GROMACS .gro file of C-alpha atoms in nm:
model
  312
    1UNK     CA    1   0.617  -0.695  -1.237
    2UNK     CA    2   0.356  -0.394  -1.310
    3UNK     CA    3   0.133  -0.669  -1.419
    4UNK     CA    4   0.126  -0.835  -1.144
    5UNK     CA    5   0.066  -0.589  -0.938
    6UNK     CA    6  -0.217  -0.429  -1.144
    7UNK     CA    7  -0.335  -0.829  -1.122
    8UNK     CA    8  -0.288  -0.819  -0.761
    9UNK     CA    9  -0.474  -0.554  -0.678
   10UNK     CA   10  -0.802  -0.651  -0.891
   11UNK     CA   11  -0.816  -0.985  -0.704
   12UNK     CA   12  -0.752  -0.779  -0.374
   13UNK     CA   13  -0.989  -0.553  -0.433
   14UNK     CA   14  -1.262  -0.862  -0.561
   15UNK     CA   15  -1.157  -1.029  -0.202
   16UNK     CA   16  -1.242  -0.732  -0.005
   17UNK     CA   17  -1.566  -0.650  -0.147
   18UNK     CA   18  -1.686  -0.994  -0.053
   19UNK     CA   19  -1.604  -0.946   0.285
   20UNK     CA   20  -1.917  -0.847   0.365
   21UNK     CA   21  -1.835  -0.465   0.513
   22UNK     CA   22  -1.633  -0.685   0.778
   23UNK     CA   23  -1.319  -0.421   0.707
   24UNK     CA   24  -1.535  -0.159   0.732
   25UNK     CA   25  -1.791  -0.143   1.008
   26UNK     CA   26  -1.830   0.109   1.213
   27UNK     CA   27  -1.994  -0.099   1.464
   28UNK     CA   28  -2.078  -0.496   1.485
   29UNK     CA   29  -2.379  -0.451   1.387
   30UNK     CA   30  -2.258  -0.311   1.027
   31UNK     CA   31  -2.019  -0.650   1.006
   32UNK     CA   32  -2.225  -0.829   0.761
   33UNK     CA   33  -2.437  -0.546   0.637
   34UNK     CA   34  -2.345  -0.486   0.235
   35UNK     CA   35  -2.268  -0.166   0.058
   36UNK     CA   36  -2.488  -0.031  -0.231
   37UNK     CA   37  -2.191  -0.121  -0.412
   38UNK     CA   38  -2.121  -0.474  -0.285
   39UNK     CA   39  -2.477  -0.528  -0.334
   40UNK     CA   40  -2.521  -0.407  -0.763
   41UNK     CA   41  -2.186  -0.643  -0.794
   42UNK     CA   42  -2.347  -0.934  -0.616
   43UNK     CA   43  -2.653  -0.918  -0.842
   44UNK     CA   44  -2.638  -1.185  -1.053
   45UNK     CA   45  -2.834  -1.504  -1.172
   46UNK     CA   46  -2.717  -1.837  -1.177
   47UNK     CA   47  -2.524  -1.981  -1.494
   48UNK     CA   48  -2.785  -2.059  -1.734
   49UNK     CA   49  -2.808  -2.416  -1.893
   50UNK     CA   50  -2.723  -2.481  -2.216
   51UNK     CA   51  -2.959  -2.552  -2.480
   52UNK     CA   52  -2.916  -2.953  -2.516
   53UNK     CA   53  -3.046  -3.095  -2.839
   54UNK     CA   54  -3.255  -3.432  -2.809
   55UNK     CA   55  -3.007  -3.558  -3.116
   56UNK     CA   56  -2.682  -3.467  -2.939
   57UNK     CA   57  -2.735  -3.682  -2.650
   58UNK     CA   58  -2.579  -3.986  -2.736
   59UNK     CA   59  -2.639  -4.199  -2.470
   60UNK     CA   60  -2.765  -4.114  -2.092
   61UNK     CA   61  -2.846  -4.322  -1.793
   62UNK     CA   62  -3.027  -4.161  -1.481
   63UNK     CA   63  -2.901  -4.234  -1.133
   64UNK     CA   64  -3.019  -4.195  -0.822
   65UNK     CA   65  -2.768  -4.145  -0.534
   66UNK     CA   66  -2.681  -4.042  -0.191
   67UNK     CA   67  -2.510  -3.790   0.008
   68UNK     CA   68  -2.406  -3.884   0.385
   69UNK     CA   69  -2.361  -3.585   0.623
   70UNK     CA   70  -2.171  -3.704   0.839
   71UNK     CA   71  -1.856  -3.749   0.576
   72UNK     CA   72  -1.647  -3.455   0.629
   73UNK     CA   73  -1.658  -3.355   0.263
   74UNK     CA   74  -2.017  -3.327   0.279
   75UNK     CA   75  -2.007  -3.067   0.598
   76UNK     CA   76  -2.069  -2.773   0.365
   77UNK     CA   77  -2.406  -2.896   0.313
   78UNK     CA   78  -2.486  -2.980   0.662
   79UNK     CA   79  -2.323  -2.632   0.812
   80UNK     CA   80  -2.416  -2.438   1.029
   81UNK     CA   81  -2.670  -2.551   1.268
   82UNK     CA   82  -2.859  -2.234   1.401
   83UNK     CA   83  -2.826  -1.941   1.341
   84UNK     CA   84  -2.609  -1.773   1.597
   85UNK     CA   85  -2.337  -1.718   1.366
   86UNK     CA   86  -2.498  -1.328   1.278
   87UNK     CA   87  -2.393  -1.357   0.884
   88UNK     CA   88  -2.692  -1.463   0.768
   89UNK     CA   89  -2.525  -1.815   0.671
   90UNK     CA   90  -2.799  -2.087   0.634
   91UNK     CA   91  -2.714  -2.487   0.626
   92UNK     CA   92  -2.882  -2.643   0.293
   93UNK     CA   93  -3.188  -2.779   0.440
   94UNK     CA   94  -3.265  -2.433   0.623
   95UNK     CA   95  -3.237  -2.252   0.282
   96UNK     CA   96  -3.449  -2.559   0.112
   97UNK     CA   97  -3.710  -2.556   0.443
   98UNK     CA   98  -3.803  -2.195   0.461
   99UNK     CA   99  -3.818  -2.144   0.044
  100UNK     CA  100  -4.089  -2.455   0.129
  101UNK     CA  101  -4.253  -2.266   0.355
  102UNK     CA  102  -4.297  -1.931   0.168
  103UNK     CA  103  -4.451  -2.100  -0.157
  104UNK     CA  104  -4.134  -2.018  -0.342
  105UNK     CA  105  -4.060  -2.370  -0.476
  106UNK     CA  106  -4.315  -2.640  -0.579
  107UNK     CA  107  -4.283  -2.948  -0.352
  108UNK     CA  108  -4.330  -3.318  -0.486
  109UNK     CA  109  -4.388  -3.662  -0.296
  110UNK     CA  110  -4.117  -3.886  -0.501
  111UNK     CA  111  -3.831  -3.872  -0.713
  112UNK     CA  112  -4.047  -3.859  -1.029
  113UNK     CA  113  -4.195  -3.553  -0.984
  114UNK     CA  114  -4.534  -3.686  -0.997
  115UNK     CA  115  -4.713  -3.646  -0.670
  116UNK     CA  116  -4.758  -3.295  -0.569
  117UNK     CA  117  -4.652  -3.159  -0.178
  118UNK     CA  118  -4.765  -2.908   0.024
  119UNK     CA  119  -4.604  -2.678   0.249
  120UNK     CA  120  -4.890  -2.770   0.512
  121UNK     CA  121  -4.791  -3.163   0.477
  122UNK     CA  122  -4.452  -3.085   0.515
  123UNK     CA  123  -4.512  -2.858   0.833
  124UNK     CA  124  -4.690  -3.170   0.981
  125UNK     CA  125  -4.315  -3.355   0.881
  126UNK     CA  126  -4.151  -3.161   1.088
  127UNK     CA  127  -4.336  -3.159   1.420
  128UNK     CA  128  -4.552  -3.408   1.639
  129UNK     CA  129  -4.758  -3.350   1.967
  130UNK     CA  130  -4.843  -3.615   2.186
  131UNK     CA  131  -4.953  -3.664   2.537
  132UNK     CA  132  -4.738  -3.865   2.726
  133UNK     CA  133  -4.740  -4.180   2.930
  134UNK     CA  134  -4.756  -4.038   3.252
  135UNK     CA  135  -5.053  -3.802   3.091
  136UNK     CA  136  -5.222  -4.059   2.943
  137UNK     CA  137  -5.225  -4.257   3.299
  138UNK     CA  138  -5.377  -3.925   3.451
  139UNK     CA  139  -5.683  -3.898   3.185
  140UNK     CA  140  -5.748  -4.272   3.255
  141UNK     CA  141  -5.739  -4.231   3.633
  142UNK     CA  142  -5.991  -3.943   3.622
  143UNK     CA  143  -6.162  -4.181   3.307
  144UNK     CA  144  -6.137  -3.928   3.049
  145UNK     CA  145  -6.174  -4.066   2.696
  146UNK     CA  146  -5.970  -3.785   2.510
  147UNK     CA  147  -6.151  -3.631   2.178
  148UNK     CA  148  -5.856  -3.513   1.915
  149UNK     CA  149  -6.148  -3.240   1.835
  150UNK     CA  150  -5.995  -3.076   2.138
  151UNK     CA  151  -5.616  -2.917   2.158
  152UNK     CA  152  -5.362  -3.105   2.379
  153UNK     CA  153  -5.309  -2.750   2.498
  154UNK     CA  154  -5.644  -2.672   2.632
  155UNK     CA  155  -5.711  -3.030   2.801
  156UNK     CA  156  -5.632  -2.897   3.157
  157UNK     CA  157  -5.924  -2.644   3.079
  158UNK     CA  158  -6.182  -2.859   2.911
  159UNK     CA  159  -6.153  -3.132   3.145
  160UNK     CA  160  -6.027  -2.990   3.435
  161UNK     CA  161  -5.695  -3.128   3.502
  162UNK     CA  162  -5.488  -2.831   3.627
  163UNK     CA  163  -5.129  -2.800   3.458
  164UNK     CA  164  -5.151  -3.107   3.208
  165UNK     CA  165  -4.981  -2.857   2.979
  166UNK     CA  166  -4.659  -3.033   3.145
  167UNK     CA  167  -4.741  -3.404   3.035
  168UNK     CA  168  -4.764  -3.280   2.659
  169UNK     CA  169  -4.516  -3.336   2.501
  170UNK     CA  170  -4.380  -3.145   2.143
  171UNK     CA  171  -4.130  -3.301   1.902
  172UNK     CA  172  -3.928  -3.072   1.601
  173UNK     CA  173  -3.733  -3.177   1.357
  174UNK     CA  174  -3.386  -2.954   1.363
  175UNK     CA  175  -3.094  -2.894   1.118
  176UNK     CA  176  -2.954  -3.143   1.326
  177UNK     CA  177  -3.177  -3.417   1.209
  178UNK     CA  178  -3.102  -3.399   0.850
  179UNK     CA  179  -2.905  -3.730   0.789
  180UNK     CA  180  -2.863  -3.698   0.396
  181UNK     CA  181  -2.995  -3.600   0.127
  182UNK     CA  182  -3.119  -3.803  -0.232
  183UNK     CA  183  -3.034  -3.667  -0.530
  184UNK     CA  184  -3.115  -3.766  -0.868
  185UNK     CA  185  -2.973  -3.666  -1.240
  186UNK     CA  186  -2.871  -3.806  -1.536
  187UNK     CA  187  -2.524  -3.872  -1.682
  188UNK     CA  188  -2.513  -3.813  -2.048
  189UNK     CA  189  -2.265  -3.799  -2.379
  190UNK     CA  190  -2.294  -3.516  -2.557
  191UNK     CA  191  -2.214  -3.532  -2.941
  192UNK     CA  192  -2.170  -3.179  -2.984
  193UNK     CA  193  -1.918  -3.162  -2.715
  194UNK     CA  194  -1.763  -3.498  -2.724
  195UNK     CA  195  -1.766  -3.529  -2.347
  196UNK     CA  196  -1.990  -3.699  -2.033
  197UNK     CA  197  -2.170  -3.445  -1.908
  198UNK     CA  198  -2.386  -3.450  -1.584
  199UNK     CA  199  -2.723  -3.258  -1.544
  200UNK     CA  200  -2.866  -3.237  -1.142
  201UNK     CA  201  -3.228  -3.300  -1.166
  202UNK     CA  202  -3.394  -3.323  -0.797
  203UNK     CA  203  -3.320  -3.296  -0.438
  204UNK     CA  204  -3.425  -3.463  -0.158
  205UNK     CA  205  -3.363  -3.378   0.234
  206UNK     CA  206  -3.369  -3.692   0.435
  207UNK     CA  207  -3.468  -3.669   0.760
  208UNK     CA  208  -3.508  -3.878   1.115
  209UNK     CA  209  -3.866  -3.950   1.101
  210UNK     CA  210  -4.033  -3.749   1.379
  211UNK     CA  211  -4.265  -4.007   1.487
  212UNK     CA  212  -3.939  -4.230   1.537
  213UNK     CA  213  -3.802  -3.947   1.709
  214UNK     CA  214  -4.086  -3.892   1.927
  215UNK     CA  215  -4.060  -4.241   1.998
  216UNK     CA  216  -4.386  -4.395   1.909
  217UNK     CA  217  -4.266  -4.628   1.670
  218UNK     CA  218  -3.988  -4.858   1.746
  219UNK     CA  219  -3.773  -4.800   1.474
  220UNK     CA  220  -3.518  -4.502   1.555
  221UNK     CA  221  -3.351  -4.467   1.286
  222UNK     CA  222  -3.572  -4.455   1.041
  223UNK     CA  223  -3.522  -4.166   0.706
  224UNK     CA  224  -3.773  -4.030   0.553
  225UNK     CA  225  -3.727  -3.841   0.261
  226UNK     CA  226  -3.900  -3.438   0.394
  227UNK     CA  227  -4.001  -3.352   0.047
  228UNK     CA  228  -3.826  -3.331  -0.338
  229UNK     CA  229  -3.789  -3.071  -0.510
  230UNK     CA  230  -3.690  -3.003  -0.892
  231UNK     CA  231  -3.326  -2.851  -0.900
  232UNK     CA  232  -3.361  -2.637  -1.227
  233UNK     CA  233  -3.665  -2.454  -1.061
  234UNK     CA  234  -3.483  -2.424  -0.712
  235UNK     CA  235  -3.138  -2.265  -0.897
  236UNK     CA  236  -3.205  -1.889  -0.794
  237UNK     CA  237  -3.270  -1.966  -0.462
  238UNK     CA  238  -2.978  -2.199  -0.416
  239UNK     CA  239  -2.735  -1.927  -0.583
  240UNK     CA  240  -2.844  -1.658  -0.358
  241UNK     CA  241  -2.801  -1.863  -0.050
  242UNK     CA  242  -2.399  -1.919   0.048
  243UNK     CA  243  -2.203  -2.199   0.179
  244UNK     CA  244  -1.861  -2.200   0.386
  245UNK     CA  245  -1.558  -2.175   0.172
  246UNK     CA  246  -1.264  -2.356   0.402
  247UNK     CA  247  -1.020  -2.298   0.158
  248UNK     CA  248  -1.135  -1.900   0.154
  249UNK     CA  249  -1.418  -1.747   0.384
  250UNK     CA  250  -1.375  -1.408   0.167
  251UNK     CA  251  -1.559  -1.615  -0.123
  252UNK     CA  252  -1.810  -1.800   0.006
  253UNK     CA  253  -1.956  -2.109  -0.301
  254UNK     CA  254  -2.334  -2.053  -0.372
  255UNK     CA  255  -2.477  -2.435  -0.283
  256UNK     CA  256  -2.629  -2.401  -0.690
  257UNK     CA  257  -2.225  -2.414  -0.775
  258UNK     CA  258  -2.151  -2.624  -0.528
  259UNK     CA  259  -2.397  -2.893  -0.654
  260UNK     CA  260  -2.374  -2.844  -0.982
  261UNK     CA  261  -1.982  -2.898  -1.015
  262UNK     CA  262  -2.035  -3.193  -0.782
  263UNK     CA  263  -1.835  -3.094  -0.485
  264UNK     CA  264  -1.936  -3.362  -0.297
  265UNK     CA  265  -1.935  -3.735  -0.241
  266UNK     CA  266  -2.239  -3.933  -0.340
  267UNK     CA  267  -2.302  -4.330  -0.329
  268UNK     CA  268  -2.528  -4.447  -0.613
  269UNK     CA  269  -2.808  -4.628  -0.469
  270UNK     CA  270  -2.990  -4.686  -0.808
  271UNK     CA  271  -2.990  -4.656  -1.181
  272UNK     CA  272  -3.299  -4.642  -1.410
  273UNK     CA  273  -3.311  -5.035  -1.559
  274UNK     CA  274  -3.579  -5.279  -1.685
  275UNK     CA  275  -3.665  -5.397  -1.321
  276UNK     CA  276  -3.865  -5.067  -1.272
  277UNK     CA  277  -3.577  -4.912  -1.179
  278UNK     CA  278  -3.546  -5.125  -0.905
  279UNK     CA  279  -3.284  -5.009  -0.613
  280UNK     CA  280  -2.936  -5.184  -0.533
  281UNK     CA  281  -3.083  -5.277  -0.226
  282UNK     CA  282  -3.343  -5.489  -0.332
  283UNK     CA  283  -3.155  -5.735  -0.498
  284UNK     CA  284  -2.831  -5.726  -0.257
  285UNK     CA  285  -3.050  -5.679   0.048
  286UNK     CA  286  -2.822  -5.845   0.403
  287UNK     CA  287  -2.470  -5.751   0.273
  288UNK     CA  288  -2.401  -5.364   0.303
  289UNK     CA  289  -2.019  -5.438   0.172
  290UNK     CA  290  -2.132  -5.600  -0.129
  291UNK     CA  291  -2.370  -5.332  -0.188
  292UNK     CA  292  -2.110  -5.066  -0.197
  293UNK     CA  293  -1.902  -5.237  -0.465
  294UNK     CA  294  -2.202  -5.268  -0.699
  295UNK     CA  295  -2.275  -4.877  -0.621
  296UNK     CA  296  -1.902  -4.855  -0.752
  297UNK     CA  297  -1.939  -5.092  -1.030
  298UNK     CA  298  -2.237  -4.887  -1.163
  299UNK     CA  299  -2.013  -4.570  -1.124
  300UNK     CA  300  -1.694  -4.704  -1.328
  301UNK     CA  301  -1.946  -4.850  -1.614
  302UNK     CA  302  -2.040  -4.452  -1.611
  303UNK     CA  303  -1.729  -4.353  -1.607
  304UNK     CA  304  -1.614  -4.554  -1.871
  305UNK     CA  305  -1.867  -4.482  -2.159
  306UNK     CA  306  -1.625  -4.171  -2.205
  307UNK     CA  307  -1.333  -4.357  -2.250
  308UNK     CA  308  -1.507  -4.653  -2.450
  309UNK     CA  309  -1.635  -4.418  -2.697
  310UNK     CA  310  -1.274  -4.256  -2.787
  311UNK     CA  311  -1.145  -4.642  -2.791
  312UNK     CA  312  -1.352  -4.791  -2.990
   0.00000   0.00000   0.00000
């Protein structure tokens, strides 16, 4: 009985000093403001990777898959929206968007890792300014050929249209926007270990394409992918960075645990193969049903490399 209540009082201690102050405050604005204390315990690094061994990997395959917001499972990653909530709580693609933005991740153009991004090309991602229709009947009924040399914002100056600030028009890309996101890593048997072991090795956020969005091209629901990044470089930020906890909002999941212990649900929309690594798609291209059970196919032939090895 004494042990469990020397037990009892360690975690209840652990849970209160991850409240956040929220027992504590004096006022609301000290609600989610940490203690000198709360803040040495909370100072600590992502779990490093282990060492892997080229000769211990037994077999691997590399798989490309993806993660739909909109399944309830996969709300941690999409939640929360804005940032009224006061605690500092970011959604995934807020915490991946403003590391972007502040140079403190390096940005590629594809899953590969080969193409170089910039924060500036994925600024000009996220927003588009156009005139619209009813402006562009006004500059051709005063015939006005419009030079891009000069900003939308200054037209009703330079050419004398008063208030044509009003006819342009600004689209943004929100949290609300991100649809998905790509990830890609590699499944593989370690020898040492004896076990399948998975290893997360980029991240994509997929997002409603803002021209689309805008509405100058036809195609709505187009995804683009905003920009990838390479996970192992992006751990530090992802572990600082929190995610809702439903089962416990005194201990909030860093998104680095979170994706790394795969708590989430993913569809595999390609594995690395002689075709160039072609995607499921492209050979099962007008039957989405049959799609999913190859995704599934190529999941359980994963799967079962564990269990084949022990078999045979």
């Amino acid at each position: 009985m004494r042990k469990f209540l020397v037990l009892s009082g360690i975690l209840l201690s652990g849970i209160l000093s991850a409240q956040n102050n929220l027992l504590n405050a004096e006022s609301p604005e000290d609600f989610y403001t940490s203690t000198d204390e709360e803040r040495e315990i909370n100072n600590d690094q992502p779990l490093e990777y282990g060492y892997i061994a080229k000769r211990d990997v037994l077999w691997q395959r590399v798989v490309w898959e993806t993660i739909d917001l909109d399944e309830r499972v996969n709300f941690p990653l999409l939640y929360p929206l804005d940032d009224r909530l006061g605690d500092g709580r970011r959604s995934l693609y807020q915490v991946l968007t403003e590391a972007a933005r502040n140079d403190e991740i390096k940005l590629y153009g594809d899953s590969y890792f080969t193409q170089a991004k910039t924060a500036g090309e994925v600024e000009g991602s996220l927003s588009l300014t156009r005139i619209s229709d009813r402006g562009t009947e006004i500059l051709n009924e005063n015939f006005i050929v419009y030079n891009d040399s000069v900003p939308m914002m200054d037209i009703d100056t330079v050419y004398n249209i008063p208030d044509f600030d009003q006819y342009v028009e600004e689209t943004k890309i929100n949290p609300s926007d991100v649809k998905s996101y790509q990830i890609r890593g590699v499944w593989y048997f370690d020898a040492r270990q004896g076990e399948l072991r998975y290893r997360l090795l980029g991240i994509a956020p997929m997002v409603i394409d803002v021209a689309a969005k805008a509405g100058v091209t036809a195609d709505t629901g187009a995804e683009v992918a905003l920009f990838w990044v390479y996970y192992p470089n992006a751990r530090e930020i992802l572990h600082d960075a929190k995610a809702f906890n439903s089962g416990n909002s005194a201990k909030p999941i860093s998104f680095d645990h979170l994706l790394n212990s795969r708590r989430f649900n993913a569809v595999i929309t390609k594995v690395d193969n002689v075709y160039g690594d072609r995607e499921i798609g492209e050979y099962i291209s007008d039957n989405s049903m049959m799609r999913l059970l190859e995704a599934e196919r190529l999941k359980e032939d994963i799967r079962n490399f564990e269990l084949e090895m022990w078999n045979n």
